[in-house]
Amino acid sequence: MDCVVVAGAGLAGVRSVEALRARGHQGSITLVGAERHRPYDRPPLSKAVLLGEADDTTVDTDWDALRCDLLLGHTVSGLRLAGDSGGRLESSAGELPFDGLVIATGSAPVRLPGGGPQHVIRTIEDARALRAGLIEGARIVIVGAGWIGAEVATAAARLGCRVTVVEAADAPLAGVVGPEVGALTVPWYAEAGVELRCGIKVASVEPEGLALVGGGWIDAHEVVVGVGVRPETGWLVGSGLELEGGVVVDASLRTRRPEIVAVGDCAVWWSGRYGRRLRVEHWDTALNAPEVAAASLLGQGACYDAVPYFWSEQFGRMVQFAGYRGAGRLVLRGDPAGRMWAACWLTGDRLDAILTVDRPRDLVQARRLMMSGTPVDPDLIIDPGVAVRNTVRT
């Protein structure tokens, strides 16, 4: 393989470049990214950057040692495959020939209808623009009580803003952890002085606030929308690659063309562990999946079958989640009225997923058990006084 192009200059893109070099690729590598910045971490955008505690989250890497051509501030617009292998990437920098391609174009935030200004948190410019409006006394309305919404609400409340969070579901995080566990986070909002309004649907964003379905209205100086993202795959329509909620890849992160792999937010990969395709939008996947993608691209053989993991810092709490929550039985570990507790989802004696609140050891130990497939004793795991590693069924 002589010429590899990496489309997308986020964390997954830079880690792909690093992995290719670490695994011995000696040919050229070109990294194309829509933003003019060098790759940077996104998790701090809704936390430290909003609070003014950080303004630069650039990924620390040695670009000279990587011998990578950077085409920053350029967008990709199409893919033309050539015969049985290779092709050309169409971009604003011109056509880029390749015999290996990494698709890491990520995702874009969903925006709401209406003519009013709305903030999203995806780029460093997004965070800086919102930060300028987070002044004491400002009316900040956030649409969506998911991870991003809760983190923005946390920052805005700390800065003295009057914060309202509007959520269409009956509880925060209902789509991720279910309404029962999501409801356990409701008191956090009031504790932080944030008004939470669930079961409210937004019709449109207008110049001075939100128009609600049914005729209601909420005044706002700034509106923040955090209702999800969509994979950036429109440029691949008609390319011949399979697209279904993202770029469809196998367990080795390869598309139907072995010289093309996909990683990060835009990849829908096959998980043998869960027997289904997954698309995971979080930092841990962008950090670790590129190692497998690079190995597959170089014909070295690898399989990505991680236990999904992500975290959130909200309302003074560290909230972590690992696993895949299916139809398993929910059990609580500790008292949710306290500061430290966890929720576990079990299928028989198999631990499917865990959410922890200020219990990082539980998360680490539970993830190891899930990765190994070790059965647990359901009667023991509900006891917060027993270490998760000691709940193994014998």
Coordinates of C-alpha atoms in Angstrom, one line a residue:
M1 CA 0.0 0.0 0.0
D2 CA 1.6 3.2 -1.2
C3 CA -0.9 6.0 -0.7
V4 CA -3.3 6.3 2.2
V5 CA -5.9 9.1 2.6
V6 CA -7.6 9.7 5.9
A7 CA -10.9 11.7 5.5
G8 CA -11.7 13.4 8.8
A9 CA -9.3 15.3 11.1
G10 CA -10.9 14.5 14.5
L11 CA -9.5 12.2 17.2
A12 CA -10.3 9.1 15.1
G13 CA -8.4 10.6 12.1
V14 CA -5.2 11.5 14.0
R15 CA -5.2 8.2 15.8
S16 CA -5.5 6.4 12.5
V17 CA -2.4 8.2 11.2
E18 CA -0.5 7.3 14.3
A19 CA -1.6 3.7 14.1
L20 CA -0.6 3.3 10.5
R21 CA 2.9 4.6 11.1
A22 CA 3.3 2.5 14.3
R23 CA 2.3 -0.6 12.3
G24 CA 4.9 0.0 9.7
H25 CA 3.2 1.8 6.9
Q26 CA 6.0 3.6 4.9
G27 CA 4.0 5.1 2.1
S28 CA 2.4 8.5 2.0
I29 CA -0.5 9.6 4.3
T30 CA -2.7 12.6 3.7
L31 CA -5.2 13.8 6.3
V32 CA -8.1 15.9 5.1
G33 CA -10.2 17.9 7.6
A34 CA -13.0 20.4 7.3
E35 CA -11.8 22.5 10.2
R36 CA -8.7 24.7 9.9
H37 CA -7.5 23.5 13.3
R38 CA -5.2 20.6 13.9
P39 CA -7.1 17.6 15.5
Y40 CA -8.3 18.3 19.0
D41 CA -10.3 16.6 21.7
R42 CA -14.0 17.4 21.8
P43 CA -15.1 16.3 25.3
P44 CA -13.7 19.4 27.0
L45 CA -15.8 21.7 24.8
S46 CA -18.9 21.3 26.9
K47 CA -17.0 21.4 30.1
A48 CA -13.7 23.3 30.5
V49 CA -13.9 25.4 27.4
L50 CA -17.4 26.7 28.2
L51 CA -16.2 27.5 31.7
G52 CA -13.2 29.4 30.4
E53 CA -10.8 27.0 32.0
A54 CA -9.3 25.9 28.7
D55 CA -9.2 27.3 25.2
D56 CA -7.0 24.8 23.4
T57 CA -7.6 21.0 23.4
T58 CA -5.3 20.1 20.5
V59 CA -4.2 16.5 20.4
D60 CA -0.5 16.2 21.3
T61 CA 1.3 14.4 18.4
D62 CA 4.5 14.8 16.4
W63 CA 3.3 15.6 12.9
D64 CA 6.9 15.8 11.5
A65 CA 7.6 12.3 12.8
L66 CA 4.3 11.1 11.3
R67 CA 5.3 12.4 7.8
C68 CA 1.7 13.3 7.2
D69 CA 0.4 15.8 4.7
L70 CA -2.2 18.0 6.4
L71 CA -5.0 19.4 4.3
L72 CA -6.9 21.4 6.9
G73 CA -9.9 23.6 6.1
H74 CA -10.9 21.3 3.2
T75 CA -14.1 19.3 2.8
V76 CA -14.7 16.0 1.1
S77 CA -17.5 15.8 -1.4
G78 CA -17.4 12.4 -3.1
L79 CA -15.7 9.1 -3.6
R80 CA -14.9 7.4 -6.9
L81 CA -13.8 3.8 -6.8
A82 CA -11.5 2.4 -9.4
G83 CA -12.0 -1.2 -10.5
D84 CA -11.3 -3.7 -7.8
S85 CA -9.1 -1.5 -5.6
G86 CA -8.3 2.1 -4.9
G87 CA -9.9 5.2 -6.2
R88 CA -10.0 9.0 -5.8
L89 CA -11.4 11.1 -3.0
E90 CA -13.0 14.3 -4.3
S91 CA -12.4 17.3 -2.0
S92 CA -12.1 21.1 -2.1
A93 CA -8.3 20.6 -2.3
G94 CA -8.8 18.6 -5.5
E95 CA -8.9 14.9 -6.3
L96 CA -6.8 12.7 -4.0
P97 CA -5.8 9.3 -5.3
F98 CA -5.5 6.5 -2.8
D99 CA -4.9 2.8 -2.5
G100 CA -6.0 2.9 1.1
L101 CA -8.7 5.0 2.6
V102 CA -9.8 5.7 6.2
I103 CA -13.3 7.2 6.6
A104 CA -13.4 9.2 9.8
T105 CA -15.7 12.1 8.9
G106 CA -17.6 11.9 12.2
S107 CA -21.1 13.4 12.7
A108 CA -22.9 16.7 12.6
P109 CA -25.4 18.0 15.3
V110 CA -29.1 17.9 14.5
R111 CA -30.5 21.4 14.3
L112 CA -34.1 22.5 14.9
P113 CA -36.4 24.4 12.5
G114 CA -36.9 28.1 12.8
G115 CA -35.2 31.4 12.0
G116 CA -33.7 32.1 15.4
P117 CA -30.1 31.6 16.3
Q118 CA -29.3 28.3 17.9
H119 CA -26.0 27.0 19.4
V120 CA -24.7 23.5 19.0
I121 CA -21.5 22.1 20.6
R122 CA -19.4 20.3 18.1
T123 CA -16.4 22.5 17.3
I124 CA -14.1 24.8 19.3
E125 CA -15.8 27.7 17.5
D126 CA -19.2 26.5 18.7
A127 CA -18.0 26.4 22.3
R128 CA -16.4 29.8 22.2
A129 CA -19.4 31.4 20.6
L130 CA -21.7 30.0 23.3
R131 CA -19.2 30.9 26.0
A132 CA -19.5 34.6 25.1
G133 CA -23.3 34.5 25.9
L134 CA -22.9 32.7 29.2
I135 CA -23.0 35.8 31.3
E136 CA -24.5 36.2 34.8
G137 CA -28.3 36.6 34.6
A138 CA -28.6 35.5 31.0
R139 CA -31.6 33.3 30.1
I140 CA -30.2 30.1 28.6
V141 CA -32.6 27.6 27.2
I142 CA -31.2 24.1 26.4
V143 CA -33.2 21.7 24.2
G144 CA -32.4 18.1 25.1
A145 CA -31.6 16.6 28.6
G146 CA -29.0 14.2 27.3
W147 CA -25.2 14.2 28.0
I148 CA -24.5 17.4 26.2
G149 CA -27.5 19.2 27.5
A150 CA -26.7 18.3 31.1
E151 CA -23.1 19.4 30.7
V152 CA -24.0 22.7 29.2
A153 CA -26.6 23.3 31.9
T154 CA -23.9 22.5 34.5
A155 CA -21.5 25.1 33.0
A156 CA -24.2 27.8 32.5
A157 CA -25.5 27.4 36.0
R158 CA -22.0 27.7 37.5
L159 CA -21.6 30.9 35.5
G160 CA -24.7 32.4 37.1
C161 CA -27.1 32.1 34.1
R162 CA -30.8 31.4 34.5
V163 CA -31.1 28.0 32.9
T164 CA -34.0 26.0 31.6
V165 CA -33.7 22.6 30.0
V166 CA -36.5 21.3 27.8
E167 CA -36.8 17.6 27.1
A168 CA -39.3 15.9 24.8
A169 CA -39.1 12.6 26.8
D170 CA -40.5 12.0 30.2
A171 CA -37.1 12.0 31.9
P172 CA -33.5 13.0 31.2
L173 CA -31.3 10.4 29.4
A174 CA -34.3 8.3 28.7
G175 CA -33.0 7.1 25.4
V176 CA -29.7 6.0 26.9
V177 CA -30.4 4.6 30.3
G178 CA -34.2 4.3 30.2
P179 CA -36.8 6.5 31.9
E180 CA -36.6 4.7 35.3
V181 CA -32.9 5.5 35.7
G182 CA -33.1 8.8 33.9
A183 CA -35.7 9.9 36.4
L184 CA -33.2 9.4 39.2
T185 CA -31.2 12.3 37.8
V186 CA -34.1 14.8 37.9
P187 CA -33.2 16.1 41.4
W188 CA -29.7 17.1 40.2
Y189 CA -31.2 19.9 38.1
A190 CA -33.1 21.5 40.9
E191 CA -30.1 21.1 43.2
A192 CA -28.1 23.2 40.7
G193 CA -30.9 25.8 40.3
V194 CA -31.8 24.6 36.8
E195 CA -35.4 24.4 35.7
L196 CA -36.1 21.1 34.0
R197 CA -39.3 20.7 31.9
C198 CA -39.8 17.2 30.5
G199 CA -42.5 16.1 28.1
I200 CA -42.1 19.4 26.2
K201 CA -41.8 19.4 22.4
V202 CA -40.3 22.3 20.5
A203 CA -41.9 23.6 17.3
S204 CA -39.1 26.0 16.3
V205 CA -36.3 28.3 17.4
E206 CA -37.2 31.9 17.0
P207 CA -35.2 35.1 17.5
E208 CA -36.1 35.6 21.1
G209 CA -36.8 32.1 22.3
L210 CA -38.6 28.8 21.6
A211 CA -42.0 28.2 20.1
L212 CA -43.5 25.0 21.6
V213 CA -45.8 22.5 20.0
G214 CA -49.3 23.4 21.1
G215 CA -48.6 27.1 21.2
G216 CA -46.4 27.7 24.2
W217 CA -43.4 29.9 24.4
I218 CA -40.1 30.2 26.3
D219 CA -38.0 33.4 26.4
A220 CA -34.3 33.0 25.8
H221 CA -31.2 35.1 25.3
E222 CA -29.4 32.0 24.0
V223 CA -30.8 28.7 22.8
V224 CA -28.6 25.6 22.8
V225 CA -29.7 22.5 20.9
G226 CA -28.4 19.1 22.1
V227 CA -30.8 16.6 20.5
G228 CA -28.4 14.2 18.8
V229 CA -26.1 13.9 15.8
R230 CA -26.2 12.3 12.4
P231 CA -23.2 10.7 10.7
E232 CA -21.5 12.7 8.0
T233 CA -21.9 10.3 5.2
G234 CA -23.9 12.3 2.6
W235 CA -20.7 12.7 0.5
L236 CA -20.6 8.9 0.1
V237 CA -24.1 8.5 -1.4
G238 CA -23.7 6.8 -4.8
S239 CA -20.1 5.7 -4.0
G240 CA -20.9 2.0 -3.9
L241 CA -20.2 1.7 -0.2
E242 CA -23.0 0.4 2.0
L243 CA -24.7 3.1 4.1
E244 CA -27.2 2.3 6.8
G245 CA -27.2 4.8 9.7
G246 CA -23.5 5.3 8.9
V247 CA -20.8 3.5 7.0
V248 CA -21.4 -0.2 7.3
V249 CA -18.2 -2.2 8.2
D250 CA -17.4 -5.6 9.5
A251 CA -15.8 -6.6 12.8
S252 CA -12.5 -5.6 11.4
L253 CA -13.9 -2.1 10.5
R254 CA -13.6 -2.9 6.7
T255 CA -16.2 -1.9 4.2
R256 CA -17.1 -4.2 1.3
R257 CA -13.9 -2.9 -0.2
P258 CA -11.0 -4.2 1.9
E259 CA -8.8 -1.1 1.1
I260 CA -11.4 1.1 2.7
V261 CA -12.1 1.2 6.5
A262 CA -14.3 3.4 8.7
V263 CA -13.9 4.5 12.3
G264 CA -15.5 6.8 14.8
D265 CA -18.9 8.4 14.8
C266 CA -19.6 7.6 11.2
A267 CA -18.9 3.8 11.4
V268 CA -21.6 1.1 12.0
W269 CA -19.5 -1.9 13.0
W270 CA -20.5 -5.5 13.6
S271 CA -20.1 -6.6 17.3
G272 CA -19.9 -10.3 17.8
R273 CA -20.1 -9.7 21.5
Y274 CA -23.7 -8.2 21.2
G275 CA -24.7 -10.0 17.9
R276 CA -25.6 -6.7 16.2
R277 CA -24.3 -3.6 14.5
L278 CA -23.3 -0.7 16.7
R279 CA -22.6 3.0 16.1
V280 CA -20.9 4.5 19.1
E281 CA -20.4 8.3 19.2
H282 CA -18.0 8.6 22.1
W283 CA -14.4 9.4 22.7
D284 CA -13.3 6.0 23.8
T285 CA -14.2 4.5 20.4
A286 CA -12.5 7.2 18.4
L287 CA -9.4 6.7 20.5
N288 CA -9.2 2.9 20.3
A289 CA -10.9 1.7 17.1
P290 CA -8.3 3.2 14.8
E291 CA -5.7 0.7 15.9
V292 CA -7.9 -2.1 14.5
A293 CA -8.7 -0.1 11.4
A294 CA -5.0 0.5 10.6
A295 CA -4.2 -3.2 11.1
S296 CA -7.0 -4.2 8.8
L297 CA -6.0 -1.7 6.2
L298 CA -2.4 -3.1 6.2
G299 CA -3.6 -6.7 6.0
Q300 CA -2.4 -7.6 9.6
G301 CA -5.7 -9.0 10.9
A302 CA -7.6 -7.5 13.8
C303 CA -11.1 -7.4 15.3
Y304 CA -12.8 -4.6 17.2
D305 CA -15.3 -5.9 19.8
A306 CA -15.0 -3.5 22.7
V307 CA -17.5 -2.9 25.5
P308 CA -18.7 0.6 24.7
Y309 CA -17.8 3.2 27.3
F310 CA -18.5 6.9 27.9
W311 CA -18.6 9.4 30.7
S312 CA -20.1 12.7 31.6
E313 CA -19.3 15.3 34.2
Q314 CA -22.6 16.9 35.3
F315 CA -23.9 18.8 38.3
G316 CA -20.8 17.9 40.4
R317 CA -20.9 14.2 39.6
M318 CA -18.9 11.8 37.5
V319 CA -21.4 9.7 35.5
Q320 CA -20.0 6.7 33.6
F321 CA -21.6 4.1 31.5
A322 CA -20.3 0.9 30.0
G323 CA -21.9 -1.9 28.0
Y324 CA -25.0 -2.3 25.9
R325 CA -28.4 -1.9 27.5
G326 CA -30.8 -4.3 25.9
A327 CA -33.8 -5.9 27.5
G328 CA -32.0 -7.0 30.6
R329 CA -33.3 -6.7 34.2
L330 CA -32.5 -3.5 36.0
V331 CA -31.1 -3.6 39.5
L332 CA -29.8 -0.7 41.6
R333 CA -26.5 -0.8 43.5
G334 CA -26.7 1.6 46.4
D335 CA -29.2 4.4 47.2
P336 CA -29.8 6.9 44.3
A337 CA -30.8 9.4 46.9
G338 CA -27.2 9.5 48.0
R339 CA -24.1 10.8 46.1
M340 CA -22.7 7.4 45.1
W341 CA -24.7 4.6 43.4
A342 CA -24.9 2.5 40.3
A343 CA -27.5 0.9 38.1
C344 CA -26.8 -2.6 36.5
W345 CA -28.6 -4.4 33.7
L346 CA -28.5 -8.2 33.9
T347 CA -29.6 -11.0 31.6
G348 CA -29.6 -14.0 34.0
D349 CA -26.1 -13.9 35.5
R350 CA -24.6 -11.9 32.6
L351 CA -23.8 -8.2 33.3
D352 CA -24.9 -6.3 30.2
A353 CA -24.3 -2.7 31.2
I354 CA -23.6 -0.5 34.2
L355 CA -24.1 3.2 35.0
T356 CA -22.1 4.5 37.9
V357 CA -22.4 7.8 39.7
D358 CA -19.2 8.7 41.5
R359 CA -18.2 5.0 41.7
P360 CA -15.3 4.8 39.3
R361 CA -14.0 1.5 40.7
D362 CA -17.4 -0.2 40.0
L363 CA -17.2 1.0 36.4
V364 CA -13.6 -0.3 35.8
Q365 CA -14.3 -3.7 37.5
A366 CA -17.6 -4.2 35.8
R367 CA -16.2 -3.4 32.4
R368 CA -13.5 -6.0 32.9
L369 CA -16.2 -8.6 33.8
M370 CA -18.2 -7.7 30.7
M371 CA -15.2 -7.9 28.4
S372 CA -14.4 -11.4 29.7
G373 CA -18.0 -12.5 29.8
T374 CA -17.6 -13.6 33.5
P375 CA -21.0 -14.4 35.1
V376 CA -22.0 -12.5 38.3
D377 CA -24.2 -13.2 41.2
P378 CA -27.3 -10.9 41.0
D379 CA -27.8 -11.0 44.7
L380 CA -24.3 -9.8 45.4
I381 CA -24.0 -7.1 42.8
I382 CA -26.8 -5.1 44.4
D383 CA -24.7 -4.7 47.6
P384 CA -22.5 -1.6 47.3
G385 CA -20.4 -2.9 50.1
V386 CA -19.2 -5.8 47.9
A387 CA -16.6 -4.9 45.3
V388 CA -17.9 -5.7 41.8
R389 CA -14.9 -8.0 41.1
N390 CA -16.1 -10.1 44.1
T391 CA -19.6 -10.6 42.8
V392 CA -18.3 -13.2 40.3
R393 CA -20.5 -16.3 40.4
T394 CA -18.6 -19.4 41.5

